[in-house]
mmCIF file of C-alpha atoms and ligand atoms in Angstrom:
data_model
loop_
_atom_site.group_PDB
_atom_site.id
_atom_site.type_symbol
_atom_site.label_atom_id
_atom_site.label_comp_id
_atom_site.label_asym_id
_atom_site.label_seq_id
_atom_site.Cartn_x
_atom_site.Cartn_y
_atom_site.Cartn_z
ATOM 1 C CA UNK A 1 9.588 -35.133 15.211
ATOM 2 C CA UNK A 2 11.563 -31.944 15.104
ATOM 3 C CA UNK A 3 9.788 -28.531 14.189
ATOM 4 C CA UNK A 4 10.155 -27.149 10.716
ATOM 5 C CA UNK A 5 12.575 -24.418 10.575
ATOM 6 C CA UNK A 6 11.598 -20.760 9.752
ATOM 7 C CA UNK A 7 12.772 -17.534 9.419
ATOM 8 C CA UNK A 8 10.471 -14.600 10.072
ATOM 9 C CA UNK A 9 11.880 -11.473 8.615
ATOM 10 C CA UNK A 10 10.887 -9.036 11.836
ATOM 11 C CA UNK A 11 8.739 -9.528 14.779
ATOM 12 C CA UNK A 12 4.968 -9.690 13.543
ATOM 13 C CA UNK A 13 2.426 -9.030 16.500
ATOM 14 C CA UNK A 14 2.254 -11.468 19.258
ATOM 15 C CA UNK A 15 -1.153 -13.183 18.292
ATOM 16 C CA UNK A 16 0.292 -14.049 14.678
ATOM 17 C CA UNK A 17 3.897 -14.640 16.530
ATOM 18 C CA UNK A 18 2.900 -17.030 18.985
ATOM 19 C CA UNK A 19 0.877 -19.226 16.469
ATOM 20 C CA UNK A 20 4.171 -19.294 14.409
ATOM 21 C CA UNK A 21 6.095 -20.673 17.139
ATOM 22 C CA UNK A 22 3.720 -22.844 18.450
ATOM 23 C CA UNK A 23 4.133 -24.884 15.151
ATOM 24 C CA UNK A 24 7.757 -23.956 14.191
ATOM 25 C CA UNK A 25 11.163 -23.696 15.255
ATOM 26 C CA UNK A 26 11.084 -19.883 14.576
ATOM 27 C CA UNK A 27 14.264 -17.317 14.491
ATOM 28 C CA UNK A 28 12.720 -13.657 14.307
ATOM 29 C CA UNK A 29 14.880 -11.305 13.023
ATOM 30 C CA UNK A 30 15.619 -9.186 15.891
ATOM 31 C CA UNK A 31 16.136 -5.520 14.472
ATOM 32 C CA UNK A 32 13.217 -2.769 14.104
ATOM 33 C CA UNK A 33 15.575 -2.440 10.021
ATOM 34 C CA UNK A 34 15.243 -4.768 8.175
ATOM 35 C CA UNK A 35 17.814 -7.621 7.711
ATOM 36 C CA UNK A 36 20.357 -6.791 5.190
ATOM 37 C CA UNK A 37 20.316 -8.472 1.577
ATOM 38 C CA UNK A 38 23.258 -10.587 2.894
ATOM 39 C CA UNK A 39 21.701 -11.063 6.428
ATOM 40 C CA UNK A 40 18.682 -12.521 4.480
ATOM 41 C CA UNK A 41 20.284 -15.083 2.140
ATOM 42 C CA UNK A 42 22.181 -16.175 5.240
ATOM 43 C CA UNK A 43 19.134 -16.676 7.650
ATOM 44 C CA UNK A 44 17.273 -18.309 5.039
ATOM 45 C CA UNK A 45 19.669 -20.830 4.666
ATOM 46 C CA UNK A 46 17.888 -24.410 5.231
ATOM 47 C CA UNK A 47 14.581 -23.175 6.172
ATOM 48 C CA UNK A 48 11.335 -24.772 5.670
ATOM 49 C CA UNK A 49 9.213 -21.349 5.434
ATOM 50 C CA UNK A 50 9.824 -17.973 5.209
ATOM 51 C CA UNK A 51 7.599 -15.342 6.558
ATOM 52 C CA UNK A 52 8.529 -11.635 5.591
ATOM 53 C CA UNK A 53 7.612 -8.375 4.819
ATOM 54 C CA UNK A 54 7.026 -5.972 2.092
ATOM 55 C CA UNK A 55 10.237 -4.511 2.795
ATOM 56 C CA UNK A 56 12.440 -7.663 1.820
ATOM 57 C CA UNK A 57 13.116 -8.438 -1.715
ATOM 58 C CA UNK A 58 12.522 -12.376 -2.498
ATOM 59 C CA UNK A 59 13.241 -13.596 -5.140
ATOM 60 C CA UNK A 60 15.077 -16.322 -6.720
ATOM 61 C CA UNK A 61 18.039 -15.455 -5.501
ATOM 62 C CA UNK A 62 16.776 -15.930 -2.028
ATOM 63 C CA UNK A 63 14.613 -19.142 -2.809
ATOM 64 C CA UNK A 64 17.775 -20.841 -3.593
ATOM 65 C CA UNK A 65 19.652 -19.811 -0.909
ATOM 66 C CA UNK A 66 16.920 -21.249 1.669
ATOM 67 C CA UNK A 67 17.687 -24.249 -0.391
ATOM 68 C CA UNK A 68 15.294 -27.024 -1.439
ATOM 69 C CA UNK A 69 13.511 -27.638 1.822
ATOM 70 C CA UNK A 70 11.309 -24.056 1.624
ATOM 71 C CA UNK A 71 7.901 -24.793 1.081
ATOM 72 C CA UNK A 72 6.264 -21.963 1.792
ATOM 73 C CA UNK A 73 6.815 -18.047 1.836
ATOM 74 C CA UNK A 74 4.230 -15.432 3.927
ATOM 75 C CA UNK A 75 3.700 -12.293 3.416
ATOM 76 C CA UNK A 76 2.991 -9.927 5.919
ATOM 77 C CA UNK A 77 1.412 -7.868 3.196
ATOM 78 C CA UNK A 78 -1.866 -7.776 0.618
ATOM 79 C CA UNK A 79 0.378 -6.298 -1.631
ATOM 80 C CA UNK A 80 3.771 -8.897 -3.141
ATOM 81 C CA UNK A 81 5.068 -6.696 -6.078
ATOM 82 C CA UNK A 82 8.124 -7.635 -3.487
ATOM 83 C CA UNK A 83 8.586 -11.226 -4.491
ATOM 84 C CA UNK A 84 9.252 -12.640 -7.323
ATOM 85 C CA UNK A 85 6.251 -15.406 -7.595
ATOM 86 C CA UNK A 86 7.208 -17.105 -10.957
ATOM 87 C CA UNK A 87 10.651 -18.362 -9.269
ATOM 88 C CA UNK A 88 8.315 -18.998 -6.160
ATOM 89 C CA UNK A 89 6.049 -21.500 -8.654
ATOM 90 C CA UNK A 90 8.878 -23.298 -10.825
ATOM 91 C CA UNK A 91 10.098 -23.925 -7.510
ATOM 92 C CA UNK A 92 6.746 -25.375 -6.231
ATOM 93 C CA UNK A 93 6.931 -23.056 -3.290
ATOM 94 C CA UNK A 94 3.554 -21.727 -2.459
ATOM 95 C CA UNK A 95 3.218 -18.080 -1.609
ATOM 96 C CA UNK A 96 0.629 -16.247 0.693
ATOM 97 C CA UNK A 97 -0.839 -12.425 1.703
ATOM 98 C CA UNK A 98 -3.313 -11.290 3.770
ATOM 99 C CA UNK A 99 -5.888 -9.578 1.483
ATOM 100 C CA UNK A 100 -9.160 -8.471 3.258
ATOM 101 C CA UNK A 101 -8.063 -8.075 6.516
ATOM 102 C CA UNK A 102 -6.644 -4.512 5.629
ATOM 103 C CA UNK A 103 -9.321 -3.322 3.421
ATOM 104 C CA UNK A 104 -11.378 -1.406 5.885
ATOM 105 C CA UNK A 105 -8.325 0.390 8.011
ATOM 106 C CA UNK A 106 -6.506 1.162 4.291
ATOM 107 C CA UNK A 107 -9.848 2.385 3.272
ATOM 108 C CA UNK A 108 -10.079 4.965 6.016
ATOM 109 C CA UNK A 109 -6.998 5.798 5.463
ATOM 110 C CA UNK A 110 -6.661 7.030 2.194
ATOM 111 C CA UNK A 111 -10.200 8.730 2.457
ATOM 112 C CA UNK A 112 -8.032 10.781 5.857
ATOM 113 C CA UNK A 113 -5.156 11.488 3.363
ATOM 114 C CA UNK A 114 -8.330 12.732 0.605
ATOM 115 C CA UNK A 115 -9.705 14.920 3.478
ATOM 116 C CA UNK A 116 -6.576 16.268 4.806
ATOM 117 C CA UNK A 117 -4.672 16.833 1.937
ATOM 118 C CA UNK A 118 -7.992 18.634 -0.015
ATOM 119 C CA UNK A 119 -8.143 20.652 3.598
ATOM 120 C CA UNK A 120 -5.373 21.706 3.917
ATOM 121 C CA UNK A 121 -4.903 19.842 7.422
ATOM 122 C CA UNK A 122 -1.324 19.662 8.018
ATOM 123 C CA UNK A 123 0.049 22.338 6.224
ATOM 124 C CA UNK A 124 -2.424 24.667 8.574
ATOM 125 C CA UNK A 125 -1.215 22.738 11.393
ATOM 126 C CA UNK A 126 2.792 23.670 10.426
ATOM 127 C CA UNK A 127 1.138 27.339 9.861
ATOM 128 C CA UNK A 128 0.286 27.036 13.582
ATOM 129 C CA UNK A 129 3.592 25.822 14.795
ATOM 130 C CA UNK A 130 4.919 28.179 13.412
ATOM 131 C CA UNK A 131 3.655 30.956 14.901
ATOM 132 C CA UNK A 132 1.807 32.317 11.967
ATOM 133 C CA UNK A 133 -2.093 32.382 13.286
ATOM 134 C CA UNK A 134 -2.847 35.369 14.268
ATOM 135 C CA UNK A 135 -6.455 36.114 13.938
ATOM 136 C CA UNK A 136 -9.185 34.325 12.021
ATOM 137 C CA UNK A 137 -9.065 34.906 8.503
ATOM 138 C CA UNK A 138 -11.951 35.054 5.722
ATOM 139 C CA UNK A 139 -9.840 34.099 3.084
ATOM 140 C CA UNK A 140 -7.188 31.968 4.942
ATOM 141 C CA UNK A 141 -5.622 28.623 4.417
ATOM 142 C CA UNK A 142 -8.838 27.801 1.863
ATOM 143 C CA UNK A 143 -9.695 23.967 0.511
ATOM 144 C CA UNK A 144 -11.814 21.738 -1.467
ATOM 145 C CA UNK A 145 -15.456 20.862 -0.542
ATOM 146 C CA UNK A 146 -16.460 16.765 -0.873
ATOM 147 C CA UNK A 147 -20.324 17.013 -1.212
ATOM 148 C CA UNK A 148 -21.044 17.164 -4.757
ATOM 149 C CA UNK A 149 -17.499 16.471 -5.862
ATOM 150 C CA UNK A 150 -16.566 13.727 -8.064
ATOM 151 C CA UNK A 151 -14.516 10.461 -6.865
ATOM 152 C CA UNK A 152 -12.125 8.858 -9.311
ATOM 153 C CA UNK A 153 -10.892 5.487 -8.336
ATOM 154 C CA UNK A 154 -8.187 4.124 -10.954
ATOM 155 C CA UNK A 155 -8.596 -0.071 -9.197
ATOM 156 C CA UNK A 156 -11.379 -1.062 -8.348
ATOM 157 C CA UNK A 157 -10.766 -3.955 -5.857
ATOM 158 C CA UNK A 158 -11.247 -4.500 -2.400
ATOM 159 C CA UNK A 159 -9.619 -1.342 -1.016
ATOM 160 C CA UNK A 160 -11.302 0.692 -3.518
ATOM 161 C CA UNK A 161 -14.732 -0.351 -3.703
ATOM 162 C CA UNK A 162 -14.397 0.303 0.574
ATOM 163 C CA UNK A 163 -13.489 4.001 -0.237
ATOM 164 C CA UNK A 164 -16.311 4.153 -2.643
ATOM 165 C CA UNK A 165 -18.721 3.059 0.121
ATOM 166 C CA UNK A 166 -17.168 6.294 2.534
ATOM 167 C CA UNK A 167 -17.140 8.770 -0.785
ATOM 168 C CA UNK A 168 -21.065 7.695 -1.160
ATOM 169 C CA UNK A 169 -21.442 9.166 2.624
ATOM 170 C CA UNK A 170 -19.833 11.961 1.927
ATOM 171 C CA UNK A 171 -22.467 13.029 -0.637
ATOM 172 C CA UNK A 172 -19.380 12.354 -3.622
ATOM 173 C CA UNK A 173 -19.831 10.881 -6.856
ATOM 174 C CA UNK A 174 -18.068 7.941 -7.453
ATOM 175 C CA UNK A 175 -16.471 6.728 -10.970
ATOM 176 C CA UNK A 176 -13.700 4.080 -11.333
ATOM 177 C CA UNK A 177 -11.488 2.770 -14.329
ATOM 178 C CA UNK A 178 -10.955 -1.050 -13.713
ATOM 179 C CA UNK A 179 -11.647 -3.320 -16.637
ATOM 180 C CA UNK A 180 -10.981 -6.417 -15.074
ATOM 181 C CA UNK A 181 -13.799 -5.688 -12.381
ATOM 182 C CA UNK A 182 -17.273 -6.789 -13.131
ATOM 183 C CA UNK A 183 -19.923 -3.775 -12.764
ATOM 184 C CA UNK A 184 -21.938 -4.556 -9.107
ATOM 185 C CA UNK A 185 -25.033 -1.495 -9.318
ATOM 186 C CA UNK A 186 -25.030 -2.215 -5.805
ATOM 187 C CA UNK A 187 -21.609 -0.276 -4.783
ATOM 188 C CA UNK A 188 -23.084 3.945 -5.938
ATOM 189 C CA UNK A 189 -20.083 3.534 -8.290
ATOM 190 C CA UNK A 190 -20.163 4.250 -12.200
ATOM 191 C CA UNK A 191 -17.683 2.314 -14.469
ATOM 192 C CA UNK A 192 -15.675 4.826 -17.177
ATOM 193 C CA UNK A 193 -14.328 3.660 -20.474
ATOM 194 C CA UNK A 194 -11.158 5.070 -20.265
ATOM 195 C CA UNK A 195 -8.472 6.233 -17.647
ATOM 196 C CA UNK A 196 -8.424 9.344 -19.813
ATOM 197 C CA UNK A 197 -12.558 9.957 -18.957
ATOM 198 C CA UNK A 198 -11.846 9.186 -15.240
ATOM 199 C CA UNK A 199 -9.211 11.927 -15.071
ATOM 200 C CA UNK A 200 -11.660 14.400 -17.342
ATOM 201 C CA UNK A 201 -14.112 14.037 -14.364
ATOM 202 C CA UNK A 202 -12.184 13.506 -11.214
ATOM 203 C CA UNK A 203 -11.844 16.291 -8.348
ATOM 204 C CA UNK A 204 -10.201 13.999 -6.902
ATOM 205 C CA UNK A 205 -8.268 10.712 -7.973
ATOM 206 C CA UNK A 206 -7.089 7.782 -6.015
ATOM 207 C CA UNK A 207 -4.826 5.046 -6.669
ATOM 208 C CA UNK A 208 -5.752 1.428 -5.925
ATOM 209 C CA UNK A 209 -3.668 -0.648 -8.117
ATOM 210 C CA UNK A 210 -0.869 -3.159 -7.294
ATOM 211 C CA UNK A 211 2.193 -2.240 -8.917
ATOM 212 C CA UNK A 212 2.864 -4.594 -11.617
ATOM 213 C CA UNK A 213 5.004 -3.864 -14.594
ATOM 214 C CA UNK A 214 2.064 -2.191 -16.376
ATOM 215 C CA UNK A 215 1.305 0.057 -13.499
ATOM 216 C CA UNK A 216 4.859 1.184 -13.014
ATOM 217 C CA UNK A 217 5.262 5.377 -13.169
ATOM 218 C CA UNK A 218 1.490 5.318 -14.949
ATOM 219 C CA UNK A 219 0.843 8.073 -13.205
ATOM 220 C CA UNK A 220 3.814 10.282 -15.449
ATOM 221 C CA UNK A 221 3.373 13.618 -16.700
ATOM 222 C CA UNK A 222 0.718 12.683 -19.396
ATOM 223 C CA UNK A 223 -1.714 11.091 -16.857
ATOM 224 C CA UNK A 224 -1.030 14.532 -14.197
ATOM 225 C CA UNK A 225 -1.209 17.011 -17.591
ATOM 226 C CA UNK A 226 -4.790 15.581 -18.029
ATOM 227 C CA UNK A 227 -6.301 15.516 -14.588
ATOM 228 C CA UNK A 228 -8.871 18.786 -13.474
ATOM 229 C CA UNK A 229 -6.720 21.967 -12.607
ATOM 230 C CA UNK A 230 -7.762 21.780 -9.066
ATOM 231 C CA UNK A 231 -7.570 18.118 -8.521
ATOM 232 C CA UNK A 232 -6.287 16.021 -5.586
ATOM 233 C CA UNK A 233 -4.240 13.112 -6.047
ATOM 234 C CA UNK A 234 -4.222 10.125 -3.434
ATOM 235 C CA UNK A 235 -1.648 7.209 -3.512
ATOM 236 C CA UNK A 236 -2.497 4.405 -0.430
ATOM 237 C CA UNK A 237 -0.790 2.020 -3.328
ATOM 238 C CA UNK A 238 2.494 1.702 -4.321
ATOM 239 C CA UNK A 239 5.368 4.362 -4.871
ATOM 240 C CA UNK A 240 6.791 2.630 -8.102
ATOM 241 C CA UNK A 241 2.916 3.380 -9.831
ATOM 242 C CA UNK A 242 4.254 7.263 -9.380
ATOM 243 C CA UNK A 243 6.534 9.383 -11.286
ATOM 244 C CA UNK A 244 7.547 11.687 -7.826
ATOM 245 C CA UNK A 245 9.356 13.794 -10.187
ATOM 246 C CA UNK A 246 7.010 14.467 -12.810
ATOM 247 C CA UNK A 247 4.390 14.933 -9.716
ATOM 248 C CA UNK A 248 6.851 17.604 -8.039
ATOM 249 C CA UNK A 249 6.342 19.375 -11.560
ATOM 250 C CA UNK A 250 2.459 19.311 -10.790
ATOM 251 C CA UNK A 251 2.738 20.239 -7.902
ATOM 252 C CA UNK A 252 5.163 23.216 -7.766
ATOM 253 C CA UNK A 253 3.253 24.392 -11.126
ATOM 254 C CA UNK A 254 -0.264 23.994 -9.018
ATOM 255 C CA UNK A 255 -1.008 22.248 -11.818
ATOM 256 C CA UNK A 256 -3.402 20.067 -9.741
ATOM 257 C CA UNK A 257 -4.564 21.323 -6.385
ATOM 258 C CA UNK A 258 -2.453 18.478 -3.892
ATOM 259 C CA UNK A 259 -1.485 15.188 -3.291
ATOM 260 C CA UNK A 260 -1.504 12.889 -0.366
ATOM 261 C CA UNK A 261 1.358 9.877 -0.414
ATOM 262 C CA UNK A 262 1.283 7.109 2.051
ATOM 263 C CA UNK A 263 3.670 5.556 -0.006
ATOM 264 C CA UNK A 264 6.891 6.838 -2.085
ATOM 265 C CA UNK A 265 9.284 5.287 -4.100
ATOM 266 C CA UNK A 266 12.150 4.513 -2.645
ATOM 267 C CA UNK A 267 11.069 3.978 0.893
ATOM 268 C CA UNK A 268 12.072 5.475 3.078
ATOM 269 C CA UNK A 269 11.817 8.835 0.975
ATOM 270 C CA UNK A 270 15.080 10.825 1.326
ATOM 271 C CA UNK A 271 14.865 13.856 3.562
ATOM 272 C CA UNK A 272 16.161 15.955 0.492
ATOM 273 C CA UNK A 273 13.377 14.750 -1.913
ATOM 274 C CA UNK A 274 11.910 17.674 -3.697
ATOM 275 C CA UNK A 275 8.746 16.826 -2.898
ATOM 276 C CA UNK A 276 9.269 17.574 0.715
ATOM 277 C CA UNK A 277 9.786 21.446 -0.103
ATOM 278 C CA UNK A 278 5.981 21.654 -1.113
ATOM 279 C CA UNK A 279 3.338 22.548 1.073
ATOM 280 C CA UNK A 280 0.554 21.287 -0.968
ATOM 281 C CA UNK A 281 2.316 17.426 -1.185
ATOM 282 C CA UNK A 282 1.351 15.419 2.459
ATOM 283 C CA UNK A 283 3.455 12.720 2.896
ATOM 284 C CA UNK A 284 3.238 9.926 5.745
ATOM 285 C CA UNK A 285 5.380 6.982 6.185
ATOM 286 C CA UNK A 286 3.314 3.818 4.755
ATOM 287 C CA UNK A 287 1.027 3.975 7.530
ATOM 288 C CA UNK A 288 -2.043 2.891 5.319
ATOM 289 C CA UNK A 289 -2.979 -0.530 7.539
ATOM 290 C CA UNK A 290 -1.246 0.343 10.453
ATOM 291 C CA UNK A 291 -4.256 0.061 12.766
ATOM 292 C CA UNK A 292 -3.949 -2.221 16.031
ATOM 293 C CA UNK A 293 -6.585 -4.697 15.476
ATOM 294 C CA UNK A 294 -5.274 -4.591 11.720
ATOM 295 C CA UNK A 295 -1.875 -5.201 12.435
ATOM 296 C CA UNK A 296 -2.873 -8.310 14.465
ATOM 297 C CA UNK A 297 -5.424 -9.655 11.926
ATOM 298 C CA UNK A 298 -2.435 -9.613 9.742
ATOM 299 C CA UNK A 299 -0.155 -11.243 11.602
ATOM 300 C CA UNK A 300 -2.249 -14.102 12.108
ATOM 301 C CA UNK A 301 -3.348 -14.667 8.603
ATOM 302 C CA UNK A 302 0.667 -14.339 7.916
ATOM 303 C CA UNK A 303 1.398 -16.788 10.352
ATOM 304 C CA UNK A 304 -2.202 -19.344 9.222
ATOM 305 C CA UNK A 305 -0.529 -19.467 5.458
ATOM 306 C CA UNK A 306 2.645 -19.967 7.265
ATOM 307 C CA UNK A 307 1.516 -23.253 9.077
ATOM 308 C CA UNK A 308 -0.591 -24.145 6.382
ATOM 309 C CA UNK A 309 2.116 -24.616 3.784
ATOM 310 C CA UNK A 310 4.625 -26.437 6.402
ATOM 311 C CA UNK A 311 1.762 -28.756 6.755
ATOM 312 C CA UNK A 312 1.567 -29.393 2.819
ATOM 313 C CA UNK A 313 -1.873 -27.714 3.417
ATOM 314 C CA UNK A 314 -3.233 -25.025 1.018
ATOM 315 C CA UNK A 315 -2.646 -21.365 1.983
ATOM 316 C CA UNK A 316 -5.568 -19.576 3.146
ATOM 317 C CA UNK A 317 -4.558 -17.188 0.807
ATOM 318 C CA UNK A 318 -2.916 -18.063 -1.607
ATOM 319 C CA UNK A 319 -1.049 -16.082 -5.046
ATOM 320 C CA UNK A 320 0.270 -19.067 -6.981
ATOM 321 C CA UNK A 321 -2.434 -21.908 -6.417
ATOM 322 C CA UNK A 322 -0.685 -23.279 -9.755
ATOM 323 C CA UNK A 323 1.657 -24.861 -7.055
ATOM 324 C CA UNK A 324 -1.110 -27.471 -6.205
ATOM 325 C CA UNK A 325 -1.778 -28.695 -9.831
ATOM 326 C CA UNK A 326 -0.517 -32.022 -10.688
HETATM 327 C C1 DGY B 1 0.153 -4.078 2.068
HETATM 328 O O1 DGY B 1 -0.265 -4.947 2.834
HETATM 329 O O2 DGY B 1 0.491 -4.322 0.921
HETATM 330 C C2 DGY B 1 0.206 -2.707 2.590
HETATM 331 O O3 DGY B 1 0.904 -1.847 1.764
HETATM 332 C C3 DGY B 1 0.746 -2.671 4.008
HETATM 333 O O4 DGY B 1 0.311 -1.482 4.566
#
């Protein structure tokens, strides 16, 4: 019985790789780019599964040109704002992520990106590169203080309910906008009515929504006019849920205090963005779960939904389970 045939978009970590091809006839996409959009509907051509990544656009476009044999596309992501999952379903292809495994290492990432961008951390450090520290100063290079501060968390999933747990250890209050989550009195977290009541309050404000075509640019002028003067925007989530242009306003204005981005829209973000001229905007290249022992929990949940679907098995994790109806 020959292997089913996949195609696995770039070369995942070893422990999820080695599962895949223990099960599969596998061709990994060799490059550390992408494949093209052309290299993509080519490779996909008569495969049984597709595992990819956040970078690669699949849609149906792509579904057809694997043809009707694909039963199965993996994510190597939580996030799929990426695929398009409707043509995945009236396909009957069933489509996977790896939530959970990334919650903690995203988690302690955008609370770093909270603490370095309200400290100041790596514009001081370009200040020292530079050849500007000269002496101690008592009024240089000043920040924002976390104890007694208030913690606005626009989601309220996974990833955000772990940053609440950090902000509570940090002596923060925590308040989050997210009326599809059901209050738990257990997480130190306050529910608010409105988006517009979480920014009232917020010192600092970070994103933990997927990008959807409601979230898209809500973050836009109105939402930055209305946040505290001194406030700190964080964004672990998704570019598209910014307006970087309405945020370089902000920004350049000191309209709020900073902003930390681990993720930009387009990616990658053009050396001549605007954004990139301001010393109060961090910016780091989607690094949010890129943690060894993430990576590889990752991998091998990529590679488990992966097998699972070949096998006409439900995905561990599954986005469409309307696939198995019927
Ligand atoms: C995801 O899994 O969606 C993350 O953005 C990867 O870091």
């Amino acid at each position: 019985m020959p292997k089913p045939k996949v195609f696995v978009t770039r070369a995942i970590r070893d422990k999820g790789l080695d599962l895949v091809r223990e099960f599969c006839d596998a061709e990994v996409w060799p490059g550390d780019l992408p494949p093209t959009r052309q290299e993509l509907l080519e490779k996909v051509r008569g495969v049984d599964g597709l595992l990819c990544m956040l970078t690669d656009r699949v849609d149906a476009e792509v579904l057809d040109a694997a043809g009707p044999g694909l039963k199965v596309v993996s994510t190597y992501a939580v996030g799929f704002d990426n695929i398009d999952v409707d043509a995945a379903t009236a396909r009957r292809i069933a489509v996977g992520n790896t939530p959970g495994v990334l919650t903690e290492a995203t988690a302690d990432f955008a609370f770093a990106l909270l603490m370095a961008a309200a400290r100041r951390v790596t514009e001081a450090e370009r200040y020292l590169r530079a050849g500007k520290w000269q002496t101690w100063q008592p009024s240089g290079l000043l920040g924002l203080d976390f104890f007694g501060a208030t913690l606005g968390l626009v989601g309220f999933g996974r990833i955000g309910q772990a940053v609440a747990r950090r902000a509570s250890g940090f002596g923060m209050r925590v308040i989050y906008f997210s009326p599809t989550t059901p209050h738990n009195p257990s997480l130190n977290a306050t529910p608010v009515e409105s988006l517009d009541a979480l920014l009232a309050q917020s010192d600092f404000v970070s994103l933990h929504t997927p990008l959807t075509p409601q979230t898209r640019r809500m973050v836009n002028a109105d939402f930055l006019s209305k946040m505290k003067p001194n406030a700190v925007l964080v964004n672990t989530a998704r570019g598209g849920v910014l307006d970087q242009d309405a945020l370089y306003d902000a920004l350049k204005n000191n309209r709020i205090f900073a902003a930390a981005l681990d993720v930009t829209d387009p990616e990658p973000l053009p050396l001549d963005s605007p954004l990139l001229t301001l010393e109060n905007c961090l910016i780091v290249p989607h690094i949010g779960s890129a943690s060894h022992k993430t990576r590889d929990d990752m991998a091998v949940l990529a590679a488990e939904n992966l097998v699972a679907g070949l096998k006409g098995e439900q995905l561990p994790h599954c986005i469409n389970p309307q696939v198995y109806a019927g």
